[in-house]
Amino acid sequence: MEIPACVAFQRLPLLPNKTQTKDPKHWNSIIKHHTKLKNDTGILTTYTHMESLGICPDNSTLPLVLKACARLNAVESGKKIHSHIQNTKLIEDVRVRTALVDFYCKCGFFEEALHVFGEMSERDVVLWNAMISGYVGRGHHEEAIGLFMKMGRENLRPSSGTMVALLLACGELLELRMGKEVHGYCLRNGLFEADPRVITALIGFYLRFDVRVSRLVFDMMDSRSIVSWNAMIRGYFDVGDCSEALKLFMQMLVDGVTFDSVTMLVAIQVCAEFGSLKLGMQIHQMAIKLEFNNDLFVANALLRMYSENGSLEFSRELFESITTRDIAMWNSMISVYIGFGCYEEALSLFIRIRTECIREDEITIAIMLSVCEQLADGLRMGKAYMPM
DNA sequence: GTAGGGTTAG
């Protein structure tokens, strides 16, 4: 028995040599290193280590630690950091405060976020943006717009980040007028040139009302980011215009635009809807070539695409070939079996979930209850398997 | 010049 190399290396902590252990600079650089590798657990472990040695991160690494806490939903760790720096100079740093506001919002603690936000006397645009987009991120769109209004009263000029958050809120609330005003403001202040994300947000905003307007914005863009391509293709897909979505995808290929896993995902979904098995298989080939097939979102979409195009066999083959399946993948395969009327297979897959000790979710339960309806002794089985 | 916030997704 041997630990696989990849695991061993991932787990290997970057141990400083004895002379460096108390040097904060060294520890801060380790955190930055983990940040580059997007290793959130590494960041948190390093921080815990520092804490035990009585070393405090500086104002440039503390935000990184808080960000990791938010992504890992490590609420207690984040709160502990907050209380640790409560009476230090760090809490007066606007960057640290912004990171705290962001952390609290992302974890859903708005009272705490508002508290940290409100205490600060000299608030700049980024701090406001963190609070505003914090609201937007959790669906509190009215509050976001209200805060934006307040911001105007403090004579702060909104930045492109403010506009992105605002466009998202306006889209969700179907505030066409206000969104158009934002559009105008961005034009007058050159915010489109300043940041491509503003245009992408604008495309997303108009998608709520009329794809054709989004397309006009898209066509006028000087340089289209991959995200804007994806948004536009998805926009056509969402209104059911699969052929236009495919056309745009083809144009991407012809123009030689480098696409990503989101593009693959949407293209596969379009194929599933459009009923094009041949094209779907070609995209599958492309995904394998470009190594997007290991992406769980892409694999899941492929699995569904095959089943929707009538090929249970291809779905099953794909499912069994995947080594790292997540619960969504299991759920999809069970649904596929149900769709083909293979209730026994669906049930045996569910039993595999149980025996392989995979954590099922509420979707698994909902799907399985529908299987129980179909089986002769379903009621008994449903009661036996379901958590009470 | 840089940091703290913001766009697409099963």
Coordinates of C-alpha atoms (C1' of nucleotides) in Angstrom, one line a residue:
Chain A
M1 CA 0.0 0.0 0.0
E2 CA 1.3 3.4 -0.9
I3 CA 0.0 6.9 -0.9
P4 CA -0.4 8.2 -4.5
A5 CA 2.2 10.8 -5.4
C6 CA -0.3 13.5 -6.2
V7 CA -1.9 13.2 -2.8
A8 CA 1.4 13.1 -1.0
F9 CA 2.7 16.2 -2.7
Q10 CA -0.5 18.1 -2.2
R11 CA -0.4 17.4 1.5
L12 CA 3.2 18.1 1.9
P13 CA 3.4 21.4 4.0
L14 CA 6.0 23.9 2.9
L15 CA 8.1 23.7 6.1
P16 CA 10.4 26.6 6.7
N17 CA 13.8 25.9 8.1
K18 CA 14.3 26.5 11.7
T19 CA 15.9 30.0 11.4
Q20 CA 12.9 31.3 9.4
T21 CA 10.0 30.0 11.5
K22 CA 9.4 33.2 13.3
D23 CA 9.8 35.4 10.3
P24 CA 6.4 36.7 9.2
K25 CA 7.7 37.5 5.7
H26 CA 8.4 33.9 5.1
W27 CA 4.9 32.8 6.2
N28 CA 3.2 35.5 4.2
S29 CA 5.0 34.2 1.1
I30 CA 3.8 30.7 1.8
I31 CA 0.2 32.0 1.8
K32 CA 0.8 33.8 -1.4
H33 CA 2.2 30.6 -2.9
H34 CA -0.9 28.7 -1.9
T35 CA -3.0 31.5 -3.4
K36 CA -1.3 31.1 -6.7
L37 CA -2.1 27.4 -6.6
K38 CA -5.7 28.1 -5.6
N39 CA -5.1 25.9 -2.6
D40 CA -7.6 27.2 -0.1
T41 CA -7.1 24.5 2.5
G42 CA -3.3 25.1 2.2
I43 CA -3.9 28.8 3.0
L44 CA -6.0 28.0 6.0
T45 CA -3.6 25.4 7.3
T46 CA -0.7 27.8 7.0
Y47 CA -2.7 30.5 8.8
T48 CA -3.5 28.1 11.7
H49 CA 0.2 27.2 11.8
M50 CA 1.1 30.9 12.0
E51 CA -1.4 31.5 14.7
S52 CA 0.0 28.7 16.9
L53 CA 3.4 30.3 16.6
G54 CA 1.9 33.7 17.5
I55 CA 2.7 35.3 14.1
C56 CA 0.1 37.6 12.5
P57 CA -0.3 38.0 8.7
D58 CA 0.1 41.4 7.3
N59 CA -2.5 43.5 5.5
S60 CA -1.8 42.0 2.2
T61 CA -2.1 38.3 3.2
L62 CA -4.9 38.6 5.7
P63 CA -7.4 39.3 2.9
L64 CA -6.2 36.2 1.1
V65 CA -6.9 34.1 4.2
L66 CA -10.3 35.6 4.6
K67 CA -11.0 34.9 0.9
A68 CA -10.1 31.3 1.5
C69 CA -12.4 31.2 4.5
A70 CA -15.3 32.5 2.4
R71 CA -14.7 29.9 -0.4
L72 CA -14.5 27.1 2.1
N73 CA -17.4 28.4 4.1
A74 CA -15.1 28.3 7.1
V75 CA -17.3 30.7 9.1
E76 CA -15.7 30.0 12.5
S77 CA -12.2 30.5 11.2
G78 CA -13.1 33.8 9.6
K79 CA -14.9 35.1 12.7
K80 CA -11.9 34.1 14.9
I81 CA -9.6 36.1 12.6
H82 CA -12.0 39.1 13.0
S83 CA -11.9 38.9 16.7
H84 CA -8.2 38.5 16.8
I85 CA -7.5 41.6 14.9
Q86 CA -10.3 43.6 16.6
N87 CA -7.9 45.7 18.7
T88 CA -5.0 45.9 16.3
K89 CA -4.0 48.3 13.6
L90 CA -5.0 45.8 11.0
I91 CA -8.7 46.4 11.5
E92 CA -8.2 50.0 10.4
D93 CA -6.9 49.0 7.0
V94 CA -9.5 49.5 4.4
R95 CA -8.3 46.4 2.4
V96 CA -8.7 44.2 5.5
R97 CA -12.1 45.6 6.1
T98 CA -13.2 45.1 2.5
A99 CA -12.1 41.5 2.8
L100 CA -14.0 41.1 6.0
V101 CA -17.2 42.6 4.5
D102 CA -16.8 40.3 1.5
F103 CA -16.3 37.3 3.8
Y104 CA -19.3 38.0 5.9
C105 CA -21.5 38.6 2.9
K106 CA -20.4 35.5 1.1
C107 CA -21.2 33.5 4.2
G108 CA -24.6 35.2 4.6
F109 CA -23.9 37.2 7.7
F110 CA -25.2 40.6 6.6
E111 CA -25.5 42.1 10.0
E112 CA -21.8 41.5 10.7
A113 CA -20.9 42.7 7.2
L114 CA -22.9 46.0 7.7
H115 CA -21.2 46.4 11.1
V116 CA -17.7 46.2 9.7
F117 CA -18.8 48.4 6.8
G118 CA -20.5 51.0 8.9
E119 CA -17.7 51.4 11.4
M120 CA -15.2 52.5 8.8
S121 CA -15.1 56.3 8.6
E122 CA -13.2 56.7 5.3
R123 CA -15.0 54.4 2.9
D124 CA -13.8 54.1 -0.7
V125 CA -15.4 52.7 -3.8
V126 CA -14.1 49.2 -3.4
L127 CA -15.4 48.9 0.1
W128 CA -18.9 50.0 -1.1
N129 CA -18.7 47.6 -4.0
A130 CA -17.9 44.8 -1.7
M131 CA -21.0 45.5 0.3
I132 CA -23.2 46.1 -2.8
S133 CA -22.1 43.0 -4.6
G134 CA -22.3 41.1 -1.4
Y135 CA -26.0 41.8 -1.4
V136 CA -26.3 40.9 -5.0
G137 CA -24.4 37.7 -4.6
R138 CA -27.0 36.4 -2.1
G139 CA -30.1 37.7 -3.9
H140 CA -30.7 40.9 -1.9
H141 CA -31.2 43.1 -5.0
E142 CA -33.3 45.8 -3.5
E143 CA -30.8 46.3 -0.7
A144 CA -28.0 46.5 -3.2
I145 CA -29.7 49.3 -5.2
G146 CA -30.6 51.1 -2.0
L147 CA -27.0 51.1 -0.9
F148 CA -25.9 52.3 -4.4
M149 CA -28.2 55.3 -3.9
K150 CA -26.6 56.0 -0.6
M151 CA -23.2 55.8 -2.2
G152 CA -24.2 58.5 -4.6
R153 CA -25.1 60.8 -1.7
E154 CA -21.5 60.5 -0.4
N155 CA -20.2 61.9 -3.6
L156 CA -18.3 58.7 -4.6
R157 CA -18.0 58.0 -8.2
P158 CA -19.2 54.5 -9.1
S159 CA -16.6 52.3 -10.7
S160 CA -17.0 49.6 -13.3
G161 CA -17.3 47.1 -10.4
T162 CA -20.3 49.1 -9.1
M163 CA -21.9 49.0 -12.5
V164 CA -21.4 45.2 -12.8
A165 CA -23.2 44.6 -9.5
L166 CA -25.9 47.1 -10.4
L167 CA -26.6 45.5 -13.8
L168 CA -26.9 42.2 -12.1
A169 CA -29.4 43.6 -9.6
C170 CA -31.4 45.4 -12.3
G171 CA -31.5 42.2 -14.4
E172 CA -32.9 40.2 -11.6
L173 CA -35.5 42.8 -10.7
L174 CA -36.3 43.4 -14.4
E175 CA -35.6 47.1 -13.9
L176 CA -35.2 47.9 -17.6
R177 CA -35.2 51.7 -17.1
M178 CA -32.6 51.7 -14.5
G179 CA -30.4 49.2 -16.4
K180 CA -30.6 51.5 -19.4
E181 CA -29.5 54.4 -17.3
V182 CA -26.5 52.3 -16.2
H183 CA -25.8 51.6 -19.8
G184 CA -25.8 55.3 -20.6
Y185 CA -23.6 56.1 -17.6
C186 CA -21.0 53.5 -18.6
L187 CA -21.0 54.9 -22.2
R188 CA -20.4 58.5 -21.0
N189 CA -17.7 57.5 -18.6
G190 CA -15.8 55.1 -20.7
L191 CA -16.4 52.2 -18.4
F192 CA -16.7 49.7 -21.2
E193 CA -13.2 50.3 -22.3
A194 CA -12.0 50.2 -18.7
D195 CA -13.3 46.8 -18.0
P196 CA -14.7 44.0 -20.3
R197 CA -16.8 42.6 -17.5
V198 CA -19.1 45.6 -17.7
I199 CA -20.1 44.7 -21.3
T200 CA -20.6 41.0 -20.3
A201 CA -22.8 42.1 -17.4
L202 CA -24.7 44.3 -19.9
I203 CA -25.2 41.4 -22.3
G204 CA -26.6 39.4 -19.3
F205 CA -28.9 42.3 -18.3
Y206 CA -30.5 42.6 -21.8
L207 CA -30.8 38.9 -22.1
R208 CA -33.6 39.2 -19.5
F209 CA -35.6 41.3 -21.9
D210 CA -34.5 40.6 -25.5
V211 CA -31.7 38.5 -26.9
R212 CA -31.5 40.7 -30.0
V213 CA -30.5 43.7 -27.9
S214 CA -27.8 41.6 -26.2
R215 CA -26.6 40.6 -29.6
L216 CA -26.4 44.2 -30.7
V217 CA -24.2 44.9 -27.7
F218 CA -22.2 41.8 -28.4
D219 CA -21.6 42.7 -32.0
M220 CA -20.4 46.2 -31.1
M221 CA -17.8 44.9 -28.7
D222 CA -14.2 45.5 -29.9
S223 CA -12.7 42.6 -28.1
R224 CA -15.0 39.8 -26.9
S225 CA -14.0 37.9 -23.9
I226 CA -14.6 34.2 -23.6
V227 CA -17.2 34.9 -20.9
S228 CA -19.2 37.2 -23.2
W229 CA -19.2 34.5 -26.0
N230 CA -20.5 32.0 -23.4
A231 CA -23.1 34.4 -22.1
M232 CA -24.3 35.1 -25.7
I233 CA -24.5 31.4 -26.6
R234 CA -26.3 30.6 -23.4
G235 CA -28.7 33.5 -24.0
Y236 CA -29.8 31.9 -27.3
F237 CA -30.1 28.5 -25.7
D238 CA -32.2 29.9 -22.9
V239 CA -34.8 31.4 -25.2
G240 CA -34.8 28.1 -27.2
D241 CA -33.0 29.4 -30.2
C242 CA -30.6 26.4 -30.5
S243 CA -29.7 27.0 -34.1
E244 CA -28.5 30.5 -33.4
A245 CA -26.6 29.2 -30.4
L246 CA -24.9 26.6 -32.6
K247 CA -24.2 29.2 -35.3
L248 CA -22.4 31.4 -32.8
F249 CA -20.5 28.4 -31.4
M250 CA -19.4 27.5 -35.0
Q251 CA -18.3 31.1 -35.6
M252 CA -16.2 30.8 -32.5
L253 CA -14.5 27.8 -33.9
V254 CA -14.0 29.4 -37.3
D255 CA -12.6 32.6 -35.7
G256 CA -10.2 30.5 -33.7
V257 CA -11.4 31.8 -30.4
T258 CA -10.0 29.8 -27.5
F259 CA -12.9 28.4 -25.6
D260 CA -13.2 27.0 -22.1
S261 CA -15.2 24.3 -20.2
V262 CA -18.2 26.6 -19.9
T263 CA -18.4 26.9 -23.7
M264 CA -18.1 23.1 -24.0
L265 CA -20.9 22.7 -21.4
V266 CA -23.3 25.1 -23.2
A267 CA -22.5 23.6 -26.6
I268 CA -23.3 20.1 -25.3
Q269 CA -26.5 21.3 -23.7
V270 CA -27.5 22.8 -27.0
C271 CA -26.8 19.5 -28.8
A272 CA -28.9 17.7 -26.2
E273 CA -31.8 20.1 -26.8
F274 CA -31.3 20.3 -30.6
G275 CA -31.3 16.5 -30.8
S276 CA -28.0 16.3 -32.7
L277 CA -26.2 13.1 -31.6
K278 CA -23.7 13.4 -34.4
L279 CA -22.7 16.9 -33.5
G280 CA -22.8 16.0 -29.8
M281 CA -20.3 13.2 -30.4
Q282 CA -18.0 15.5 -32.3
I283 CA -18.0 17.9 -29.4
H284 CA -17.3 15.0 -27.1
Q285 CA -14.3 14.1 -29.2
M286 CA -13.2 17.8 -29.0
A287 CA -13.7 17.7 -25.2
I288 CA -11.4 14.6 -24.9
K289 CA -8.8 16.2 -27.1
L290 CA -8.7 19.4 -25.1
E291 CA -9.0 17.5 -21.8
F292 CA -12.3 19.1 -20.9
N293 CA -13.9 15.7 -20.4
N294 CA -12.5 15.5 -16.9
D295 CA -14.6 18.6 -15.9
L296 CA -17.5 17.2 -14.0
F297 CA -19.9 19.8 -15.4
V298 CA -18.9 18.8 -18.9
A299 CA -19.1 15.1 -18.2
N300 CA -22.5 15.4 -16.6
A301 CA -23.8 17.4 -19.6
L302 CA -22.4 14.7 -22.0
L303 CA -24.1 12.0 -20.0
R304 CA -27.4 13.8 -20.3
M305 CA -26.9 14.7 -23.9
Y306 CA -26.5 11.0 -24.8
S307 CA -29.6 10.0 -22.9
E308 CA -31.6 12.8 -24.4
N309 CA -30.5 11.6 -27.9
G310 CA -31.8 8.1 -27.1
S311 CA -28.5 6.4 -26.3
L312 CA -28.7 4.8 -22.8
E313 CA -25.7 2.7 -23.7
F314 CA -23.4 5.7 -24.3
S315 CA -24.6 7.3 -21.1
R316 CA -23.9 4.2 -19.1
E317 CA -20.5 3.8 -20.8
L318 CA -19.5 7.4 -20.0
F319 CA -20.7 7.1 -16.4
E320 CA -18.8 3.9 -15.7
S321 CA -15.6 5.4 -17.3
I322 CA -15.5 8.3 -15.0
T323 CA -13.3 7.7 -12.0
T324 CA -14.2 10.7 -9.8
R325 CA -17.9 10.9 -9.8
D326 CA -19.7 13.4 -7.7
I327 CA -23.2 13.1 -6.4
A328 CA -24.7 15.2 -9.3
M329 CA -23.3 12.6 -11.7
W330 CA -24.9 9.7 -9.8
N331 CA -28.2 11.6 -9.7
S332 CA -28.0 12.2 -13.5
M333 CA -27.4 8.5 -14.2
I334 CA -30.2 7.4 -12.0
S335 CA -32.5 9.9 -13.7
V336 CA -31.4 8.6 -17.1
Y337 CA -32.3 5.1 -16.1
I338 CA -35.7 6.3 -14.9
G339 CA -36.2 8.1 -18.2
F340 CA -35.7 4.8 -20.0
G341 CA -38.0 3.0 -17.6
C342 CA -35.1 1.0 -16.1
Y343 CA -36.3 1.2 -12.5
E344 CA -34.4 -1.8 -11.3
E345 CA -31.1 -0.4 -12.6
A346 CA -31.9 2.9 -11.0
L347 CA -32.4 1.2 -7.7
S348 CA -29.2 -0.8 -8.0
L349 CA -27.3 2.4 -8.6
F350 CA -28.8 3.9 -5.5
I351 CA -27.7 0.8 -3.5
R352 CA -24.2 1.3 -5.0
I353 CA -24.3 4.9 -3.6
R354 CA -25.1 3.5 -0.2
T355 CA -22.5 0.7 -0.3
E356 CA -19.8 2.9 -1.6
C357 CA -20.5 5.3 1.2
I358 CA -21.1 8.3 -1.1
R359 CA -23.0 11.1 0.4
E360 CA -26.4 11.4 -1.2
D361 CA -28.3 14.7 -1.4
E362 CA -31.9 15.8 -1.4
I363 CA -32.0 15.4 -5.1
T364 CA -31.1 11.8 -4.8
I365 CA -33.9 11.3 -2.4
A366 CA -36.4 13.1 -4.6
I367 CA -35.4 11.0 -7.6
M368 CA -35.6 7.8 -5.7
L369 CA -39.0 8.5 -4.3
S370 CA -40.2 8.7 -7.8
V371 CA -38.7 5.3 -8.5
C372 CA -40.6 3.8 -5.6
E373 CA -43.8 5.0 -7.1
Q374 CA -43.1 2.8 -10.1
L375 CA -42.0 -0.3 -8.4
A376 CA -44.5 -2.9 -7.2
D377 CA -43.4 -3.0 -3.6
G378 CA -42.2 0.6 -3.8
L379 CA -43.9 1.9 -0.6
R380 CA -42.2 -0.7 1.5
M381 CA -38.8 0.0 -0.2
G382 CA -39.3 3.8 0.1
K383 CA -39.8 3.5 3.8
A384 CA -36.9 1.2 4.2
Y385 CA -34.3 3.4 2.4
M386 CA -35.4 6.9 3.2
P387 CA -34.1 8.7 6.3
M388 CA -36.8 9.3 8.8
Chain B
dG1 C1' 2.8 50.0 -9.7
dT2 C1' 0.0 47.0 -6.1
dA3 C1' -3.6 45.4 -2.8
dG4 C1' -9.7 44.9 -1.1
dG5 C1' -14.9 44.1 -4.8
dG6 C1' -17.4 42.8 -9.7
dT7 C1' -19.1 39.0 -15.7
dT8 C1' -20.6 33.0 -18.2
dA9 C1' -21.8 27.4 -15.4
dG10 C1' -24.6 20.7 -14.0

